[in-house]
Amino acid sequence: MSIVGARPQFIKAAPVSRALRERHVELLVHTGQHYDHAMSEVFFEELGIPKPDVNLGVGSGSHGEQTAEMLVPLEKLLLEESPDCVVVYGDTNSTLAGALAASKLDVPVAHVEAGLRSFDRRMPEEINRVVSDHLSRVLLCPTPAAVGNLRAEGVVDGVELVGDVMLDTALYQTGRTDTTDVLSSFGLAPGAYLLATVHRAGNTDSRERLTAIVEALTSLDLPVIWPVHPRTAKMLAAFGVEDRVVARGDLRAVTPVSYGVMLALLRGAAGVLTDSGGMQKEAYFFSVPCVTLRDETEWVETVEVGWNVLAGADRAAIVAAAGRLDRPDRHPDLYGDGHAAPRVVTAIERHVGTRA
Ligand code: UD1
Protein backbone atom coordinates (compact mmCIF):
# COMPACT_ATOMS: atom_id res chain seq x y z
CA MET A 1 0.00 0.00 0.00
CA SER A 2 1.48 3.33 -1.09
CA ILE A 3 0.33 6.42 0.79
CA VAL A 4 0.62 9.83 -0.86
CA GLY A 5 -1.09 13.16 -0.32
CA ALA A 6 1.02 16.16 -1.28
CA ARG A 7 2.43 17.38 -4.57
CA PRO A 8 6.06 16.20 -4.17
CA GLN A 9 4.83 12.76 -3.20
CA PHE A 10 3.06 12.28 -6.51
CA ILE A 11 6.36 13.03 -8.24
CA LYS A 12 8.24 10.55 -6.03
CA ALA A 13 5.57 7.83 -6.18
CA ALA A 14 5.29 7.82 -9.99
CA PRO A 15 8.42 5.73 -10.79
CA VAL A 16 8.07 3.55 -7.66
CA SER A 17 4.48 2.75 -8.54
CA ARG A 18 5.54 1.73 -12.06
CA ALA A 19 8.32 -0.51 -10.70
CA LEU A 20 6.14 -2.00 -7.95
CA ARG A 21 3.38 -2.94 -10.35
CA GLU A 22 5.75 -5.02 -12.47
CA ARG A 23 5.77 -7.65 -9.73
CA HIS A 24 3.23 -6.71 -7.06
CA VAL A 25 -0.28 -5.50 -6.45
CA GLU A 26 -0.19 -1.89 -5.32
CA LEU A 27 -3.05 -0.21 -3.53
CA LEU A 28 -2.61 3.54 -3.96
CA VAL A 29 -4.04 5.70 -1.19
CA HIS A 30 -4.34 9.49 -1.56
CA THR A 31 -4.92 11.19 1.78
CA GLY A 32 -6.37 14.26 0.05
CA GLN A 33 -3.88 16.60 1.78
CA HIS A 34 -3.54 18.43 -1.54
CA TYR A 35 -6.85 18.68 -3.35
CA ASP A 36 -6.73 21.57 -5.85
CA HIS A 37 -6.68 20.27 -9.42
CA ALA A 38 -3.40 22.13 -10.06
CA MET A 39 -1.85 20.64 -6.91
CA SER A 40 -3.01 17.06 -7.40
CA GLU A 41 -4.91 15.60 -10.41
CA VAL A 42 -2.73 17.31 -12.98
CA PHE A 43 0.28 15.37 -11.64
CA PHE A 44 -1.50 12.04 -11.82
CA GLU A 45 -2.53 12.72 -15.42
CA GLU A 46 0.84 13.99 -16.57
CA LEU A 47 3.04 11.47 -14.77
CA GLY A 48 0.81 8.54 -15.73
CA ILE A 49 0.19 7.59 -12.10
CA PRO A 50 -2.72 5.19 -11.71
CA LYS A 51 -5.86 6.72 -10.25
CA PRO A 52 -5.79 6.36 -6.45
CA ASP A 53 -7.77 3.35 -5.24
CA VAL A 54 -8.86 5.35 -2.22
CA ASN A 55 -9.00 9.10 -1.56
CA LEU A 56 -9.46 9.97 2.09
CA GLY A 57 -10.40 13.56 1.21
CA VAL A 58 -8.78 14.96 4.33
CA GLY A 59 -7.94 18.45 2.98
CA SER A 60 -6.35 21.29 4.93
CA GLY A 61 -6.22 21.87 8.67
CA SER A 62 -3.85 22.36 11.57
CA HIS A 63 -1.11 19.75 11.89
CA GLY A 64 -2.98 17.89 14.63
CA GLU A 65 -6.29 17.97 12.80
CA GLN A 66 -4.86 16.99 9.45
CA THR A 67 -2.77 14.10 10.83
CA ALA A 68 -5.57 12.82 13.06
CA GLU A 69 -8.07 12.88 10.22
CA MET A 70 -5.70 10.73 8.20
CA LEU A 71 -4.91 8.28 11.00
CA VAL A 72 -8.45 7.10 11.65
CA PRO A 73 -9.37 6.02 8.10
CA LEU A 74 -5.84 4.76 7.40
CA GLU A 75 -6.01 2.40 10.37
CA LYS A 76 -9.37 1.10 9.20
CA LEU A 77 -8.07 0.61 5.67
CA LEU A 78 -4.95 -1.19 6.88
CA LEU A 79 -7.07 -3.57 8.94
CA GLU A 80 -9.33 -4.27 5.95
CA GLU A 81 -6.59 -4.65 3.35
CA SER A 82 -3.80 -6.15 5.46
CA PRO A 83 -0.95 -5.14 3.11
CA ASP A 84 2.50 -6.75 3.23
CA CYS A 85 4.10 -3.34 3.43
CA VAL A 86 3.22 0.35 3.51
CA VAL A 87 5.34 2.70 1.39
CA VAL A 88 5.53 6.35 2.45
CA TYR A 89 7.38 9.22 0.79
CA GLY A 90 9.28 12.27 1.98
CA ASP A 91 8.30 14.36 4.97
CA THR A 92 4.72 15.58 4.91
CA ASN A 93 1.89 14.99 7.35
CA SER A 94 0.70 12.22 4.99
CA THR A 95 4.08 10.49 5.49
CA LEU A 96 3.80 10.69 9.26
CA ALA A 97 0.18 9.48 9.35
CA GLY A 98 0.99 6.53 7.06
CA ALA A 99 4.06 5.50 9.05
CA LEU A 100 2.27 5.83 12.39
CA ALA A 101 -0.92 4.00 11.42
CA ALA A 102 1.01 1.11 9.81
CA SER A 103 3.70 0.64 12.45
CA LYS A 104 1.10 0.51 15.25
CA LEU A 105 -0.51 -2.39 13.42
CA ASP A 106 2.86 -4.07 12.91
CA VAL A 107 2.70 -3.56 9.15
CA PRO A 108 6.27 -2.99 7.88
CA VAL A 109 6.90 0.57 6.69
CA ALA A 110 9.23 1.44 3.81
CA HIS A 111 10.26 5.10 3.75
CA VAL A 112 11.34 6.53 0.42
CA GLU A 113 13.66 9.51 0.95
CA ALA A 114 14.76 8.41 4.41
CA GLY A 115 17.57 10.00 6.42
CA LEU A 116 17.19 13.62 5.35
CA ARG A 117 17.76 16.12 8.13
CA SER A 118 17.73 19.90 8.43
CA PHE A 119 18.52 19.66 12.17
CA ASP A 120 15.83 22.29 12.71
CA ARG A 121 13.05 20.87 14.83
CA ARG A 122 10.92 23.98 14.28
CA MET A 123 10.23 22.64 10.78
CA PRO A 124 7.16 20.39 10.72
CA GLU A 125 8.88 18.34 8.02
CA GLU A 126 11.83 17.60 10.33
CA ILE A 127 9.51 16.12 12.95
CA ASN A 128 7.78 14.07 10.25
CA ARG A 129 11.11 12.76 8.93
CA VAL A 130 12.61 11.82 12.28
CA VAL A 131 9.50 10.02 13.49
CA SER A 132 8.83 8.26 10.15
CA ASP A 133 12.43 7.07 9.91
CA HIS A 134 12.39 5.63 13.39
CA LEU A 135 9.14 3.77 12.64
CA SER A 136 10.35 2.33 9.33
CA ARG A 137 11.65 -1.16 8.62
CA VAL A 138 13.12 -0.26 5.23
CA LEU A 139 14.87 3.11 4.95
CA LEU A 140 15.49 4.06 1.34
CA CYS A 141 18.13 6.77 1.29
CA PRO A 142 18.81 9.03 -1.69
CA THR A 143 22.34 10.05 -0.66
CA PRO A 144 25.32 8.85 1.42
CA ALA A 145 24.70 11.89 3.69
CA ALA A 146 21.23 10.51 4.48
CA VAL A 147 22.74 7.12 5.38
CA GLY A 148 25.21 8.94 7.66
CA ASN A 149 22.42 10.88 9.38
CA LEU A 150 20.59 7.65 10.19
CA ARG A 151 23.77 5.99 11.46
CA ALA A 152 24.31 8.97 13.78
CA GLU A 153 20.86 8.26 15.26
CA GLY A 154 21.67 4.56 15.67
CA VAL A 155 19.52 3.47 12.73
CA VAL A 156 21.40 0.92 10.61
CA ASP A 157 19.08 -2.04 10.05
CA GLY A 158 17.09 -1.84 6.84
CA VAL A 159 19.03 1.18 5.57
CA GLU A 160 19.64 1.11 1.80
CA LEU A 161 21.31 3.66 -0.45
CA VAL A 162 19.17 3.60 -3.59
CA GLY A 163 19.60 7.05 -5.18
CA ASP A 164 16.93 9.66 -5.67
CA VAL A 165 13.58 8.67 -7.19
CA MET A 166 13.04 12.31 -8.24
CA LEU A 167 15.83 11.84 -10.77
CA ASP A 168 13.93 8.83 -12.19
CA THR A 169 10.88 11.05 -12.68
CA ALA A 170 12.85 13.98 -14.08
CA LEU A 171 14.54 11.78 -16.69
CA TYR A 172 11.26 10.05 -17.57
CA GLN A 173 9.53 13.37 -18.09
CA THR A 174 12.32 15.09 -20.04
CA GLY A 175 11.46 14.97 -23.69
CA ARG A 176 7.76 14.61 -22.96
CA THR A 177 7.37 18.40 -22.71
CA ASP A 178 8.57 20.84 -25.35
CA THR A 179 10.60 23.47 -23.48
CA THR A 180 10.41 25.97 -26.35
CA ASP A 181 6.59 25.80 -26.43
CA VAL A 182 6.34 26.32 -22.68
CA LEU A 183 8.74 29.27 -22.64
CA SER A 184 7.00 31.00 -25.54
CA SER A 185 3.60 30.50 -23.88
CA PHE A 186 4.97 32.51 -20.94
CA GLY A 187 6.74 35.00 -23.26
CA LEU A 188 10.14 33.99 -21.85
CA ALA A 189 13.47 33.65 -23.62
CA PRO A 190 15.86 30.83 -22.59
CA GLY A 191 18.50 31.93 -20.09
CA ALA A 192 16.94 35.39 -19.71
CA TYR A 193 14.82 34.92 -16.59
CA LEU A 194 14.87 33.45 -13.09
CA LEU A 195 12.40 30.95 -11.63
CA ALA A 196 11.17 31.34 -8.04
CA THR A 197 9.10 29.18 -5.66
CA VAL A 198 8.26 29.84 -1.99
CA HIS A 199 6.03 27.68 0.17
CA ARG A 200 7.78 26.71 3.44
CA ALA A 201 5.78 27.68 6.50
CA GLY A 202 8.94 29.21 7.99
CA ASN A 203 8.96 31.73 5.11
CA THR A 204 5.28 32.16 4.23
CA ASP A 205 3.94 32.51 7.76
CA SER A 206 6.43 35.22 8.79
CA ARG A 207 5.56 38.74 7.62
CA GLU A 208 9.20 39.74 7.91
CA ARG A 209 10.62 36.84 5.93
CA LEU A 210 7.95 36.81 3.22
CA THR A 211 8.22 40.58 2.71
CA ALA A 212 12.02 40.40 2.52
CA ILE A 213 11.79 37.64 -0.08
CA VAL A 214 9.28 39.60 -2.18
CA GLU A 215 11.47 42.70 -1.94
CA ALA A 216 14.48 40.68 -3.07
CA LEU A 217 12.56 39.13 -5.98
CA THR A 218 11.55 42.60 -7.20
CA SER A 219 15.16 43.87 -7.05
CA LEU A 220 16.88 41.45 -9.41
CA ASP A 221 18.47 42.16 -12.76
CA LEU A 222 16.50 39.48 -14.60
CA PRO A 223 12.71 39.08 -14.70
CA VAL A 224 11.36 36.45 -12.31
CA ILE A 225 8.56 33.97 -12.93
CA TRP A 226 6.92 32.70 -9.74
CA PRO A 227 4.31 29.93 -9.67
CA VAL A 228 2.63 30.65 -6.34
CA HIS A 229 1.65 27.84 -3.95
CA PRO A 230 -1.88 28.31 -2.47
CA ARG A 231 -0.44 28.68 1.06
CA THR A 232 1.80 31.50 -0.17
CA ALA A 233 -1.00 33.22 -2.10
CA LYS A 234 -3.07 33.22 1.08
CA MET A 235 -0.25 34.73 3.15
CA LEU A 236 0.71 37.33 0.52
CA ALA A 237 -2.88 38.54 0.72
CA ALA A 238 -2.94 38.37 4.53
CA PHE A 239 0.22 40.48 4.80
CA GLY A 240 -0.99 42.93 2.14
CA VAL A 241 2.02 42.41 -0.13
CA GLU A 242 0.06 40.75 -2.94
CA ASP A 243 -0.16 43.98 -4.98
CA ARG A 244 3.58 44.42 -5.00
CA VAL A 245 3.94 41.08 -6.68
CA VAL A 246 1.34 41.30 -9.40
CA ALA A 247 1.88 44.98 -10.14
CA ARG A 248 5.52 44.56 -11.10
CA GLY A 249 6.21 43.31 -14.61
CA ASP A 250 9.62 41.96 -13.60
CA LEU A 251 8.11 39.65 -10.95
CA ARG A 252 5.36 37.58 -12.53
CA ALA A 253 3.26 35.58 -10.16
CA VAL A 254 1.37 32.76 -11.86
CA THR A 255 -0.88 29.97 -10.54
CA PRO A 256 0.76 26.58 -9.76
CA VAL A 257 1.98 24.77 -12.87
CA SER A 258 2.16 21.10 -13.80
CA TYR A 259 5.32 19.04 -13.36
CA GLY A 260 6.21 19.14 -17.06
CA VAL A 261 5.74 22.91 -17.26
CA MET A 262 7.80 23.38 -14.10
CA LEU A 263 10.64 21.27 -15.54
CA ALA A 264 10.55 23.30 -18.75
CA LEU A 265 10.61 26.60 -16.82
CA LEU A 266 13.48 25.25 -14.75
CA ARG A 267 15.55 24.04 -17.69
CA GLY A 268 15.23 27.39 -19.46
CA ALA A 269 16.03 29.50 -16.40
CA ALA A 270 19.31 31.29 -15.72
CA GLY A 271 18.83 30.35 -12.08
CA VAL A 272 16.33 29.20 -9.49
CA LEU A 273 15.37 30.82 -6.19
CA THR A 274 13.50 28.40 -3.96
CA ASP A 275 12.78 27.09 -0.48
CA SER A 276 11.66 23.72 -1.87
CA GLY A 277 13.82 20.67 -1.33
CA GLY A 278 12.72 19.08 -4.58
CA MET A 279 13.49 22.17 -6.65
CA GLN A 280 17.02 22.38 -5.23
CA LYS A 281 17.67 18.87 -6.53
CA GLU A 282 15.87 19.36 -9.83
CA ALA A 283 17.94 22.50 -10.44
CA TYR A 284 21.04 20.37 -9.88
CA PHE A 285 19.81 17.56 -12.18
CA PHE A 286 19.61 20.08 -15.03
CA SER A 287 22.73 22.08 -14.12
CA VAL A 288 20.84 25.22 -13.20
CA PRO A 289 22.38 27.27 -10.36
CA CYS A 290 20.19 27.56 -7.27
CA VAL A 291 19.74 30.14 -4.50
CA THR A 292 18.02 28.53 -1.53
CA LEU A 293 15.70 30.79 0.44
CA ARG A 294 16.40 29.00 3.71
CA ASP A 295 19.06 29.11 6.41
CA GLU A 296 19.89 25.42 6.01
CA THR A 297 19.24 22.60 3.59
CA GLU A 298 18.85 18.84 3.74
CA TRP A 299 20.52 18.62 0.33
CA VAL A 300 23.95 19.63 1.64
CA GLU A 301 25.84 18.08 -1.26
CA THR A 302 24.43 20.63 -3.74
CA VAL A 303 25.99 23.39 -1.60
CA GLU A 304 29.27 21.48 -1.17
CA VAL A 305 29.77 21.19 -4.94
CA GLY A 306 29.00 24.90 -5.42
CA TRP A 307 25.71 24.68 -7.38
CA ASN A 308 23.53 25.88 -4.50
CA VAL A 309 23.91 28.92 -2.22
CA LEU A 310 22.02 29.41 1.05
CA ALA A 311 20.66 32.97 1.26
CA GLY A 312 17.91 32.58 3.87
CA ALA A 313 15.23 35.28 3.76
CA ASP A 314 17.82 38.07 3.79
CA ARG A 315 17.06 40.58 1.05
CA ALA A 316 20.68 41.63 0.49
CA ALA A 317 21.99 38.05 0.56
CA ILE A 318 19.36 36.91 -1.98
CA VAL A 319 20.09 39.81 -4.33
CA ALA A 320 23.85 39.24 -4.04
CA ALA A 321 23.57 35.47 -4.65
CA ALA A 322 21.23 35.95 -7.63
CA GLY A 323 23.66 38.52 -9.05
CA ARG A 324 26.55 36.06 -9.24
CA LEU A 325 25.06 32.75 -10.23
CA ASP A 326 27.94 30.41 -10.72
CA ARG A 327 28.03 27.30 -12.90
CA PRO A 328 30.90 25.26 -11.45
CA ASP A 329 32.85 22.98 -13.81
CA ARG A 330 32.34 19.99 -11.57
CA HIS A 331 28.92 18.30 -11.69
CA PRO A 332 29.17 14.84 -10.07
CA ASP A 333 26.22 12.38 -10.01
CA LEU A 334 25.12 13.13 -6.45
CA TYR A 335 21.72 11.49 -6.75
CA GLY A 336 22.44 8.19 -8.46
CA ASP A 337 21.71 7.07 -12.00
CA GLY A 338 17.96 7.64 -12.40
CA HIS A 339 17.15 4.00 -11.59
CA ALA A 340 16.35 4.39 -7.91
CA ALA A 341 12.78 3.08 -8.16
CA PRO A 342 13.64 -0.53 -9.17
CA ARG A 343 16.16 -0.55 -6.28
CA VAL A 344 13.42 0.60 -3.92
CA VAL A 345 11.34 -2.42 -4.93
CA THR A 346 14.18 -4.94 -4.59
CA ALA A 347 15.12 -3.52 -1.21
CA ILE A 348 11.53 -3.84 -0.01
CA GLU A 349 11.40 -7.44 -1.25
CA ARG A 350 14.64 -8.25 0.53
CA HIS A 351 13.69 -6.73 3.88
CA VAL A 352 9.99 -7.44 3.97
CA GLY A 353 9.28 -10.32 1.64
CA THR A 354 5.74 -10.92 0.47
CA ARG A 355 3.12 -13.47 1.28
CA ALA A 356 2.74 -16.25 -1.23
C1 UD1 B 1 2.97 20.39 2.41
C2 UD1 B 1 4.07 19.74 3.23
C3 UD1 B 1 5.42 20.25 2.77
C4 UD1 B 1 5.59 20.07 1.27
C5 UD1 B 1 4.43 20.76 0.57
C6 UD1 B 1 4.51 20.63 -0.92
C7 UD1 B 1 3.42 19.19 5.54
C8 UD1 B 1 3.62 19.53 6.96
N1 UD1 B 1 3.97 20.03 4.64
O1 UD1 B 1 2.97 21.78 2.73
O2 UD1 B 1 6.44 19.53 3.41
O3 UD1 B 1 6.81 20.63 0.85
O4 UD1 B 1 3.20 20.18 1.04
O5 UD1 B 1 3.62 21.49 -1.55
O6 UD1 B 1 2.82 18.18 5.23
N2 UD1 B 1 -3.90 24.51 0.01
C9 UD1 B 1 -4.81 24.73 -0.99
N3 UD1 B 1 -5.01 23.72 -1.90
C10 UD1 B 1 -4.34 22.53 -1.84
C11 UD1 B 1 -3.43 22.32 -0.78
C12 UD1 B 1 -3.21 23.32 0.12
O7 UD1 B 1 -5.43 25.77 -1.08
O8 UD1 B 1 -4.57 21.67 -2.71
C13 UD1 B 1 -3.65 25.61 0.98
C14 UD1 B 1 -4.57 25.59 2.16
O9 UD1 B 1 -4.86 26.90 2.52
C15 UD1 B 1 -3.71 24.96 3.24
C16 UD1 B 1 -2.32 25.43 2.87
O10 UD1 B 1 -2.33 25.51 1.44
O11 UD1 B 1 -4.09 25.31 4.51
C17 UD1 B 1 -1.21 24.54 3.32
O12 UD1 B 1 -1.42 23.20 2.85
P1 UD1 B 1 -0.83 21.96 3.68
O13 UD1 B 1 -1.17 20.70 2.99
O14 UD1 B 1 -1.19 22.07 5.11
O15 UD1 B 1 0.73 22.17 3.61
P2 UD1 B 1 1.71 22.69 2.44
O16 UD1 B 1 2.10 24.08 2.76
O17 UD1 B 1 1.16 22.43 1.10
XYZ file of C-alpha atoms in Angstrom, residues 1-5 9 29-33 56 58 63-78 86-105 107 109 111 124 127-129 131-133 135-136:
61
model
C 0.000 0.000 0.000
C 1.479 3.325 -1.094
C 0.334 6.415 0.786
C 0.618 9.832 -0.862
C -1.089 13.163 -0.323
C 4.826 12.757 -3.197
C -4.035 5.701 -1.195
C -4.341 9.493 -1.556
C -4.924 11.195 1.776
C -6.369 14.263 0.046
C -3.885 16.604 1.777
C -9.459 9.967 2.095
C -8.775 14.965 4.332
C -1.114 19.746 11.895
C -2.977 17.885 14.629
C -6.293 17.971 12.804
C -4.860 16.985 9.449
C -2.767 14.105 10.829
C -5.572 12.823 13.062
C -8.069 12.878 10.217
C -5.699 10.729 8.201
C -4.907 8.283 10.998
C -8.451 7.104 11.645
C -9.375 6.020 8.096
C -5.837 4.759 7.400
C -6.006 2.404 10.372
C -9.375 1.101 9.198
C -8.069 0.607 5.668
C -4.946 -1.185 6.877
C 3.223 0.346 3.505
C 5.336 2.703 1.390
C 5.533 6.354 2.450
C 7.379 9.225 0.790
C 9.284 12.272 1.985
C 8.297 14.356 4.971
C 4.721 15.577 4.909
C 1.890 14.992 7.353
C 0.705 12.223 4.994
C 4.085 10.486 5.488
C 3.795 10.692 9.262
C 0.182 9.478 9.348
C 0.993 6.529 7.065
C 4.056 5.496 9.055
C 2.274 5.831 12.394
C -0.917 3.995 11.415
C 1.007 1.111 9.808
C 3.701 0.644 12.455
C 1.099 0.505 15.247
C -0.515 -2.394 13.418
C 2.699 -3.559 9.151
C 6.905 0.566 6.692
C 10.256 5.101 3.751
C 7.164 20.393 10.722
C 9.510 16.117 12.949
C 7.781 14.068 10.251
C 11.110 12.765 8.935
C 9.496 10.015 13.487
C 8.830 8.264 10.150
C 12.428 7.069 9.907
C 9.145 3.769 12.644
C 10.355 2.332 9.334
